[in-house]
mmCIF file with all atom_site columns, C-alpha atoms in Angstrom:
data_model
loop_
_atom_site.group_PDB
_atom_site.id
_atom_site.type_symbol
_atom_site.label_atom_id
_atom_site.label_alt_id
_atom_site.label_comp_id
_atom_site.label_asym_id
_atom_site.label_entity_id
_atom_site.label_seq_id
_atom_site.pdbx_PDB_ins_code
_atom_site.Cartn_x
_atom_site.Cartn_y
_atom_site.Cartn_z
_atom_site.occupancy
_atom_site.B_iso_or_equiv
_atom_site.pdbx_formal_charge
_atom_site.auth_seq_id
_atom_site.auth_comp_id
_atom_site.auth_asym_id
_atom_site.auth_atom_id
_atom_site.pdbx_PDB_model_num
ATOM 1   C CA . MET A 1 1   ? 0.091   0.052   -0.024  1.00 0.00 ? 7   MET A CA 1
ATOM 2   C CA . LYS A 1 2   ? 1.498   3.376   -1.162  1.00 0.00 ? 8   LYS A CA 1
ATOM 3   C CA . LEU A 1 3   ? 0.727   6.807   -2.500  1.00 0.00 ? 9   LEU A CA 1
ATOM 4   C CA . ILE A 1 4   ? 2.839   7.869   -5.304  1.00 0.00 ? 10  ILE A CA 1
ATOM 5   C CA . ILE A 1 5   ? 2.771   11.424  -6.643  1.00 0.00 ? 11  ILE A CA 1
ATOM 6   C CA . LYS A 1 6   ? 3.863   12.050  -10.284 1.00 0.00 ? 12  LYS A CA 1
ATOM 7   C CA . LYS A 1 7   ? 6.819   13.882  -11.085 1.00 0.00 ? 13  LYS A CA 1
ATOM 8   C CA . LEU A 1 8   ? 5.727   17.513  -11.318 1.00 0.00 ? 14  LEU A CA 1
ATOM 9   C CA . SER A 1 9   ? 6.922   19.318  -14.473 1.00 0.00 ? 15  SER A CA 1
ATOM 10  C CA . GLN A 1 10  ? 8.529   22.516  -14.112 1.00 0.00 ? 16  GLN A CA 1
ATOM 11  C CA . GLN A 1 11  ? 5.055   24.254  -14.369 1.00 0.00 ? 17  GLN A CA 1
ATOM 12  C CA . LYS A 1 12  ? 3.595   25.592  -11.403 1.00 0.00 ? 18  LYS A CA 1
ATOM 13  C CA . ILE A 1 13  ? 0.355   23.925  -10.280 1.00 0.00 ? 19  ILE A CA 1
ATOM 14  C CA . ASN A 1 14  ? -2.455  26.185  -9.901  1.00 0.00 ? 20  ASN A CA 1
ATOM 15  C CA . LYS A 1 15  ? -3.619  25.405  -6.401  1.00 0.00 ? 21  LYS A CA 1
ATOM 16  C CA . ASP A 1 16  ? -6.511  27.842  -6.787  1.00 0.00 ? 22  ASP A CA 1
ATOM 17  C CA . GLU A 1 17  ? -7.759  24.720  -9.325  1.00 0.00 ? 23  GLU A CA 1
ATOM 18  C CA . PHE A 1 18  ? -8.365  22.346  -6.648  1.00 0.00 ? 24  PHE A CA 1
ATOM 19  C CA . LEU A 1 19  ? -10.264 24.355  -4.209  1.00 0.00 ? 25  LEU A CA 1
ATOM 20  C CA . ILE A 1 20  ? -13.544 22.384  -3.767  1.00 0.00 ? 26  ILE A CA 1
ATOM 21  C CA . SER A 1 21  ? -15.796 25.568  -3.284  1.00 0.00 ? 27  SER A CA 1
ATOM 22  C CA . ASP A 1 22  ? -19.174 23.493  -2.437  1.00 0.00 ? 28  ASP A CA 1
ATOM 23  C CA . ILE A 1 23  ? -17.928 21.373  0.211   1.00 0.00 ? 29  ILE A CA 1
ATOM 24  C CA . GLU A 1 24  ? -17.821 23.036  3.817   1.00 0.00 ? 30  GLU A CA 1
ATOM 25  C CA . PRO A 1 25  ? -15.892 20.440  5.986   1.00 0.00 ? 31  PRO A CA 1
ATOM 26  C CA . ASP A 1 26  ? -16.848 20.481  9.746   1.00 0.00 ? 32  ASP A CA 1
ATOM 27  C CA . ASP A 1 27  ? -14.475 18.107  10.838  1.00 0.00 ? 33  ASP A CA 1
ATOM 28  C CA . ALA A 1 28  ? -10.903 16.325  10.389  1.00 0.00 ? 34  ALA A CA 1
ATOM 29  C CA . ILE A 1 29  ? -12.776 13.645  8.180   1.00 0.00 ? 35  ILE A CA 1
ATOM 30  C CA . GLY A 1 30  ? -14.242 16.204  5.916   1.00 0.00 ? 36  GLY A CA 1
ATOM 31  C CA . ILE A 1 31  ? -10.992 17.802  5.646   1.00 0.00 ? 37  ILE A CA 1
ATOM 32  C CA . LEU A 1 32  ? -9.526  14.526  4.515   1.00 0.00 ? 38  LEU A CA 1
ATOM 33  C CA . MET A 1 33  ? -12.059 13.701  2.167   1.00 0.00 ? 39  MET A CA 1
ATOM 34  C CA . CYS A 1 34  ? -11.796 17.108  0.487   1.00 0.00 ? 40  CYS A CA 1
ATOM 35  C CA . ILE A 1 35  ? -7.923  16.449  0.369   1.00 0.00 ? 41  ILE A CA 1
ATOM 36  C CA . CYS A 1 36  ? -8.329  13.110  -1.268  1.00 0.00 ? 42  CYS A CA 1
ATOM 37  C CA . GLU A 1 37  ? -10.787 14.913  -3.645  1.00 0.00 ? 43  GLU A CA 1
ATOM 38  C CA . VAL A 1 38  ? -7.818  17.178  -4.704  1.00 0.00 ? 44  VAL A CA 1
ATOM 39  C CA . PHE A 1 39  ? -5.915  14.193  -5.231  1.00 0.00 ? 45  PHE A CA 1
ATOM 40  C CA . GLU A 1 40  ? -8.267  12.580  -7.391  1.00 0.00 ? 46  GLU A CA 1
ATOM 41  C CA . LEU A 1 41  ? -8.834  15.634  -9.575  1.00 0.00 ? 47  LEU A CA 1
ATOM 42  C CA . SER A 1 42  ? -5.109  16.452  -9.748  1.00 0.00 ? 48  SER A CA 1
ATOM 43  C CA . LYS A 1 43  ? -4.375  13.310  -11.271 1.00 0.00 ? 49  LYS A CA 1
ATOM 44  C CA . VAL A 1 44  ? -0.893  13.718  -10.191 1.00 0.00 ? 50  VAL A CA 1
ATOM 45  C CA . VAL A 1 45  ? -1.676  11.223  -7.046  1.00 0.00 ? 51  VAL A CA 1
ATOM 46  C CA . THR A 1 46  ? -1.983  7.571   -7.163  1.00 0.00 ? 52  THR A CA 1
ATOM 47  C CA . PHE A 1 47  ? -3.347  5.163   -4.457  1.00 0.00 ? 53  PHE A CA 1
ATOM 48  C CA . ILE A 1 48  ? -1.951  1.665   -4.935  1.00 0.00 ? 54  ILE A CA 1
ATOM 49  C CA . VAL A 1 49  ? -2.806  -1.370  -3.076  1.00 0.00 ? 55  VAL A CA 1
ATOM 50  C CA . SER A 1 50  ? -1.760  -4.846  -4.027  1.00 0.00 ? 56  SER A CA 1
ATOM 51  C CA . GLY A 1 51  ? -1.624  -8.587  -2.681  1.00 0.00 ? 57  GLY A CA 1
ATOM 52  C CA . PHE A 1 52  ? -3.688  -11.688 -2.022  1.00 0.00 ? 58  PHE A CA 1
ATOM 53  C CA . GLY A 1 53  ? -3.489  -12.495 -5.612  1.00 0.00 ? 59  GLY A CA 1
ATOM 54  C CA . GLN A 1 54  ? -4.557  -9.254  -7.230  1.00 0.00 ? 60  GLN A CA 1
ATOM 55  C CA . THR A 1 55  ? -1.601  -7.136  -8.716  1.00 0.00 ? 61  THR A CA 1
ATOM 56  C CA . LYS A 1 56  ? -3.781  -3.642  -8.578  1.00 0.00 ? 62  LYS A CA 1
ATOM 57  C CA . TRP A 1 57  ? -6.763  -3.583  -6.512  1.00 0.00 ? 63  TRP A CA 1
ATOM 58  C CA . PRO A 1 58  ? -9.512  -1.492  -7.852  1.00 0.00 ? 64  PRO A CA 1
ATOM 59  C CA . VAL A 1 59  ? -8.774  1.576   -5.872  1.00 0.00 ? 65  VAL A CA 1
ATOM 60  C CA . ASP A 1 60  ? -9.055  5.283   -6.243  1.00 0.00 ? 66  ASP A CA 1
ATOM 61  C CA . CYS A 1 61  ? -7.794  8.446   -4.214  1.00 0.00 ? 67  CYS A CA 1
ATOM 62  C CA . ARG A 1 62  ? -11.394 9.913   -4.081  1.00 0.00 ? 68  ARG A CA 1
ATOM 63  C CA . THR A 1 63  ? -13.155 7.176   -1.950  1.00 0.00 ? 69  THR A CA 1
ATOM 64  C CA . ASP A 1 64  ? -11.024 4.141   -1.034  1.00 0.00 ? 70  ASP A CA 1
ATOM 65  C CA . LEU A 1 65  ? -8.194  6.713   0.162   1.00 0.00 ? 71  LEU A CA 1
ATOM 66  C CA . ALA A 1 66  ? -10.499 8.529   2.048   1.00 0.00 ? 72  ALA A CA 1
ATOM 67  C CA . THR A 1 67  ? -11.554 5.797   4.160   1.00 0.00 ? 73  THR A CA 1
ATOM 68  C CA . ILE A 1 68  ? -8.085  4.413   4.697   1.00 0.00 ? 74  ILE A CA 1
ATOM 69  C CA . ILE A 1 69  ? -6.245  7.222   5.566   1.00 0.00 ? 75  ILE A CA 1
ATOM 70  C CA . GLU A 1 70  ? -8.593  8.340   8.491   1.00 0.00 ? 76  GLU A CA 1
ATOM 71  C CA . GLN A 1 71  ? -7.492  5.113   10.073  1.00 0.00 ? 77  GLN A CA 1
ATOM 72  C CA . VAL A 1 72  ? -3.773  5.285   9.856   1.00 0.00 ? 78  VAL A CA 1
ATOM 73  C CA . PRO A 1 73  ? -2.917  7.467   12.853  1.00 0.00 ? 79  PRO A CA 1
ATOM 74  C CA . PHE A 1 74  ? -5.131  4.877   15.104  1.00 0.00 ? 80  PHE A CA 1
ATOM 75  C CA . ILE A 1 75  ? -2.991  2.244   13.712  1.00 0.00 ? 81  ILE A CA 1
ATOM 76  C CA . LEU A 1 76  ? 0.321   4.110   13.914  1.00 0.00 ? 82  LEU A CA 1
ATOM 77  C CA . LYS A 1 77  ? -0.304  4.626   17.767  1.00 0.00 ? 83  LYS A CA 1
ATOM 78  C CA . LYS A 1 78  ? -1.162  1.292   18.084  1.00 0.00 ? 84  LYS A CA 1
ATOM 79  C CA . ILE A 1 79  ? 2.053   0.035   16.357  1.00 0.00 ? 85  ILE A CA 1
ATOM 80  C CA . SER A 1 80  ? 4.338   2.897   18.196  1.00 0.00 ? 86  SER A CA 1
ATOM 81  C CA . LYS A 1 81  ? 3.001   0.780   21.653  1.00 0.00 ? 87  LYS A CA 1
ATOM 82  C CA . ASN A 1 82  ? 4.723   -2.407  19.743  1.00 0.00 ? 88  ASN A CA 1
ATOM 83  C CA . ASN A 1 83  ? 1.127   -3.602  19.072  1.00 0.00 ? 89  ASN A CA 1
ATOM 84  C CA . PHE A 1 84  ? 0.646   -4.921  15.732  1.00 0.00 ? 90  PHE A CA 1
ATOM 85  C CA . SER A 1 85  ? -2.820  -6.685  16.150  1.00 0.00 ? 91  SER A CA 1
ATOM 86  C CA . PHE A 1 86  ? -5.087  -4.194  14.216  1.00 0.00 ? 92  PHE A CA 1
ATOM 87  C CA . GLN A 1 87  ? -7.447  -4.038  11.459  1.00 0.00 ? 93  GLN A CA 1
ATOM 88  C CA . LEU A 1 88  ? -7.665  -2.106  8.161   1.00 0.00 ? 94  LEU A CA 1
ATOM 89  C CA . ASP A 1 89  ? -11.010 -1.611  6.594   1.00 0.00 ? 95  ASP A CA 1
ATOM 90  C CA . PHE A 1 90  ? -11.519 -1.284  3.065   1.00 0.00 ? 96  PHE A CA 1
ATOM 91  C CA . TYR A 1 91  ? -15.377 -0.559  3.430   1.00 0.00 ? 97  TYR A CA 1
ATOM 92  C CA . GLU A 1 92  ? -16.339 1.415   0.328   1.00 0.00 ? 98  GLU A CA 1
ATOM 93  C CA . GLN A 1 93  ? -18.419 -0.252  -1.918  1.00 0.00 ? 99  GLN A CA 1
ATOM 94  C CA . GLY A 1 94  ? -17.177 -2.127  -4.604  1.00 0.00 ? 100 GLY A CA 1
ATOM 95  C CA . ILE A 1 95  ? -13.737 -2.758  -2.873  1.00 0.00 ? 101 ILE A CA 1
ATOM 96  C CA . GLU A 1 96  ? -15.264 -4.110  0.679   1.00 0.00 ? 102 GLU A CA 1
ATOM 97  C CA . ARG A 1 97  ? -12.066 -5.816  2.043   1.00 0.00 ? 103 ARG A CA 1
ATOM 98  C CA . LEU A 1 98  ? -10.827 -6.137  5.546   1.00 0.00 ? 104 LEU A CA 1
ATOM 99  C CA . LEU A 1 99  ? -7.019  -6.685  6.329   1.00 0.00 ? 105 LEU A CA 1
ATOM 100 C CA . ILE A 1 100 ? -6.712  -8.246  9.522   1.00 0.00 ? 106 ILE A CA 1
ATOM 101 C CA . PHE A 1 101 ? -2.993  -7.922  11.106  1.00 0.00 ? 107 PHE A CA 1
ATOM 102 C CA . GLU A 1 102 ? -1.716  -10.301 13.845  1.00 0.00 ? 108 GLU A CA 1
ATOM 103 C CA . GLU A 1 103 ? 1.579   -10.771 15.707  1.00 0.00 ? 109 GLU A CA 1
ATOM 104 C CA . GLU A 1 104 ? 3.010   -14.454 14.879  1.00 0.00 ? 110 GLU A CA 1
ATOM 105 C CA . ASN A 1 105 ? 6.139   -15.571 15.343  1.00 0.00 ? 111 ASN A CA 1
ATOM 106 C CA . ASN A 1 106 ? 8.023   -12.205 15.714  1.00 0.00 ? 112 ASN A CA 1
ATOM 107 C CA . GLN A 1 107 ? 6.186   -11.144 12.201  1.00 0.00 ? 113 GLN A CA 1
ATOM 108 C CA . VAL A 1 108 ? 2.993   -9.752  11.147  1.00 0.00 ? 114 VAL A CA 1
ATOM 109 C CA . ARG A 1 109 ? 0.608   -12.096 9.616   1.00 0.00 ? 115 ARG A CA 1
ATOM 110 C CA . ILE A 1 110 ? -2.032  -10.021 7.147   1.00 0.00 ? 116 ILE A CA 1
ATOM 111 C CA . ASN A 1 111 ? -5.251  -11.864 6.075   1.00 0.00 ? 117 ASN A CA 1
ATOM 112 C CA . CYS A 1 112 ? -7.591  -10.364 3.811   1.00 0.00 ? 118 CYS A CA 1
ATOM 113 C CA . VAL A 1 113 ? -11.224 -10.867 4.062   1.00 0.00 ? 119 VAL A CA 1
ATOM 114 C CA . SER A 1 114 ? -13.380 -10.391 0.960   1.00 0.00 ? 120 SER A CA 1
ATOM 115 C CA . TYR A 1 115 ? -17.161 -9.274  1.189   1.00 0.00 ? 121 TYR A CA 1
ATOM 116 C CA . THR A 1 116 ? -17.574 -9.596  -2.529  1.00 0.00 ? 122 THR A CA 1
ATOM 117 C CA . ASP A 1 117 ? -17.153 -12.253 -5.041  1.00 0.00 ? 123 ASP A CA 1
ATOM 118 C CA . TRP A 1 118 ? -13.317 -11.854 -5.288  1.00 0.00 ? 124 TRP A CA 1
ATOM 119 C CA . THR A 1 119 ? -11.524 -14.600 -3.098  1.00 0.00 ? 125 THR A CA 1
ATOM 120 C CA . PRO A 1 120 ? -8.223  -13.724 -1.707  1.00 0.00 ? 126 PRO A CA 1
ATOM 121 C CA . ASP A 1 121 ? -5.283  -15.800 -1.487  1.00 0.00 ? 127 ASP A CA 1
ATOM 122 C CA . ASP A 1 122 ? -3.503  -16.985 1.703   1.00 0.00 ? 128 ASP A CA 1
ATOM 123 C CA . ALA A 1 123 ? -2.047  -14.791 4.336   1.00 0.00 ? 129 ALA A CA 1
ATOM 124 C CA . ILE A 1 124 ? 0.885   -12.522 3.983   1.00 0.00 ? 130 ILE A CA 1
ATOM 125 C CA . TYR A 1 125 ? 3.676   -12.321 6.468   1.00 0.00 ? 131 TYR A CA 1
ATOM 126 C CA . ILE A 1 126 ? 5.903   -8.906  6.663   1.00 0.00 ? 132 ILE A CA 1
ATOM 127 C CA . GLU A 1 127 ? 8.628   -8.309  9.323   1.00 0.00 ? 133 GLU A CA 1
ATOM 128 C CA . LYS A 1 128 ? 7.225   -5.819  11.939  1.00 0.00 ? 134 LYS A CA 1
ATOM 129 C CA . ASP A 1 129 ? 9.812   -2.759  10.918  1.00 0.00 ? 135 ASP A CA 1
ATOM 130 C CA . LYS A 1 130 ? 8.473   -3.248  7.366   1.00 0.00 ? 136 LYS A CA 1
ATOM 131 C CA . VAL A 1 131 ? 4.973   -2.813  8.326   1.00 0.00 ? 137 VAL A CA 1
ATOM 132 C CA . LEU A 1 132 ? 5.837   0.193   10.650  1.00 0.00 ? 138 LEU A CA 1
ATOM 133 C CA . MET A 1 133 ? 7.919   1.797   7.723   1.00 0.00 ? 139 MET A CA 1
ATOM 134 C CA . MET A 1 134 ? 4.840   1.255   5.218   1.00 0.00 ? 140 MET A CA 1
ATOM 135 C CA . PHE A 1 135 ? 2.364   2.755   7.478   1.00 0.00 ? 141 PHE A CA 1
ATOM 136 C CA . GLU A 1 136 ? 4.758   6.068   8.306   1.00 0.00 ? 142 GLU A CA 1
ATOM 137 C CA . HIS A 1 137 ? 5.564   6.318   4.696   1.00 0.00 ? 143 HIS A CA 1
ATOM 138 C CA . PHE A 1 138 ? 1.809   6.542   3.673   1.00 0.00 ? 144 PHE A CA 1
ATOM 139 C CA . TYR A 1 139 ? 1.203   8.676   6.309   1.00 0.00 ? 145 TYR A CA 1
ATOM 140 C CA . TYR A 1 140 ? 4.127   11.113  5.680   1.00 0.00 ? 146 TYR A CA 1
ATOM 141 C CA . HIS A 1 141 ? 3.898   11.007  1.914   1.00 0.00 ? 147 HIS A CA 1
ATOM 142 C CA . PHE A 1 142 ? -0.201  11.839  2.366   1.00 0.00 ? 148 PHE A CA 1
ATOM 143 C CA . LEU A 1 143 ? 0.826   14.999  4.740   1.00 0.00 ? 149 LEU A CA 1
ATOM 144 C CA . GLU A 1 144 ? 3.505   15.786  1.833   1.00 0.00 ? 150 GLU A CA 1
ATOM 145 C CA . TYR A 1 145 ? 1.437   15.630  -1.277  1.00 0.00 ? 151 TYR A CA 1
ATOM 146 C CA . SER A 1 146 ? -1.255  17.649  0.753   1.00 0.00 ? 152 SER A CA 1
ATOM 147 C CA . GLN A 1 147 ? 1.223   20.513  1.242   1.00 0.00 ? 153 GLN A CA 1
ATOM 148 C CA . ILE A 1 148 ? 2.136   20.530  -2.450  1.00 0.00 ? 154 ILE A CA 1
ATOM 149 C CA . LEU A 1 149 ? -1.467  20.103  -3.992  1.00 0.00 ? 155 LEU A CA 1
ATOM 150 C CA . CYS A 1 150 ? -3.654  22.140  -1.414  1.00 0.00 ? 156 CYS A CA 1
ATOM 151 C CA . PRO A 1 151 ? -1.661  23.714  1.375   1.00 0.00 ? 157 PRO A CA 1
ATOM 152 C CA . THR A 1 152 ? -4.865  25.527  3.091   1.00 0.00 ? 158 THR A CA 1
ATOM 153 C CA . LEU A 1 153 ? -6.437  22.420  3.226   1.00 0.00 ? 159 LEU A CA 1
ATOM 154 C CA . ALA A 1 154 ? -3.105  20.399  4.536   1.00 0.00 ? 160 ALA A CA 1
ATOM 155 C CA . ASP A 1 155 ? -2.826  23.104  7.153   1.00 0.00 ? 161 ASP A CA 1
ATOM 156 C CA . HIS A 1 156 ? -6.413  23.326  8.233   1.00 0.00 ? 162 HIS A CA 1
ATOM 157 C CA . ILE A 1 157 ? -6.985  23.926  12.032  1.00 0.00 ? 163 ILE A CA 1
ATOM 158 C CA . LEU A 1 158 ? -9.507  20.557  12.224  1.00 0.00 ? 164 LEU A CA 1
ATOM 159 C CA . LEU A 1 159 ? -6.538  18.553  11.084  1.00 0.00 ? 165 LEU A CA 1
ATOM 160 C CA . ASN A 1 160 ? -4.398  19.108  14.086  1.00 0.00 ? 166 ASN A CA 1
ATOM 161 C CA . ASP A 1 161 ? -5.785  16.476  16.350  1.00 0.00 ? 167 ASP A CA 1
ATOM 162 C CA . TRP A 1 162 ? -5.700  14.101  13.635  1.00 0.00 ? 168 TRP A CA 1
ATOM 163 C CA . LYS A 1 163 ? -2.287  14.659  12.626  1.00 0.00 ? 169 LYS A CA 1
ATOM 164 C CA . LYS A 1 164 ? -1.399  14.630  16.522  1.00 0.00 ? 170 LYS A CA 1
ATOM 165 C CA . GLY A 1 165 ? -3.423  11.208  16.731  1.00 0.00 ? 171 GLY A CA 1
ATOM 166 C CA . TRP A 1 166 ? -0.502  8.718   17.247  1.00 0.00 ? 172 TRP A CA 1
ATOM 167 C CA . LYS A 1 167 ? 2.012   10.548  18.798  1.00 0.00 ? 173 LYS A CA 1
#
């Protein structure tokens, strides 16, 4: 799972182009949804998830990233306490998958449960430090790309608690 931003050309991005004027978010989740909308509209940020027998999951920034990013600080908080047992819920209609992370023999076993016709392959095992690195990179890339594409939203006061949620 990762976020990738296309190499930006020399031309400056017109940040005002991505302002969503008809949405007035009143909480951190609303701000996160707006940022994900900007990512989608910009077409320079790609949300990538793969595994369990599927090279590229059918996810996007607008809906799927918005549902995942809100969960990341909680997960990082657990990991910071050396607790690698948690869930990551891709609950949006269409994808409907649940990743279950559990500590096993000094590694993390990840099982995927599908609530659609798709059948995932067996569990994946990852070292703890790689799980931590994946979530930290994901979180920091989200913040970095937000600053590039929509700094007003990225610096919004309603995101302060979300940003501090795992530290």
